[in-house]
Amino acid sequence: MILELNNIYKDYITGKVVVPVLKNVTLHVEEGEYVAIMGPSGSGKSTLMNIIGCLDEPTSGSFLLNGKNVVGLADNDIADERLNNIGFVFQTFQLLPKQTALDNVALPLVYAGVSKRERKERAAMALERVGLGERMNFLPTQLSGGQKQRVAIARAMVNHPKILLADEPTGALDSKSSVQVLDLFRKLNDDGVTIVMITHDSDVAKHAKRTVYIFDGELSEEKR
């Protein structure tokens, strides 16, 4: 089991009021799965994504990532878990505007302490993998929305993470680019990459092999 969330609760404090956001969430993901977490705005899916991505901690419950309990780890250890185990793909791409596609993809390898020569080689291979071998030296402003998202996917995969975590990955794309990105996810999953995708769009969720639904902070396998 690559991802085990058991009895996860997440509360936020607003003044003196406790606001429950996640309520007894349990989610298990096997290595090689492709899971969509689907829910409307305000359902708690972004909070759940932040916990899965080690960007936030649950109020209570257990979270095992690749067999390791990550709840309560020191900040440096949590950062290592994110770097080594999770690749992020965001709706808004999050590319550095003054860096080439190659340099954007290589960025996680800088933090991982990889040599400059190996960084360039691995970043180039990642861009080839997503079909952008001829766009390596282009700046983000010279790329279409779909190409930017493929650069972001290459960046997410360059460090060979255990999980690809995608937050509304087609939300800023036109229909043609959305299809291309979802086709790429399918190919990556066919190659053994574990994918967890957050979406509010049922047409996007259909591309996953399993869909779970979140509503008012509660998770279920059945659509409400």
Tab-separated table of C-alpha atoms in Angstrom, residues 52 81 172 200 212 217:
chain	number	residue	atom	x	y	z
A	52	ILE	CA	-1.865	13.755	0.977
A	81	GLU	CA	9.112	13.093	1.978
A	172	ALA	CA	-7.066	26.096	-17.039
A	200	HIS	CA	-14.799	18.598	-9.657
A	212	VAL	CA	-13.962	8.306	-4.745
A	217	GLY	CA	-15.776	16.432	4.365
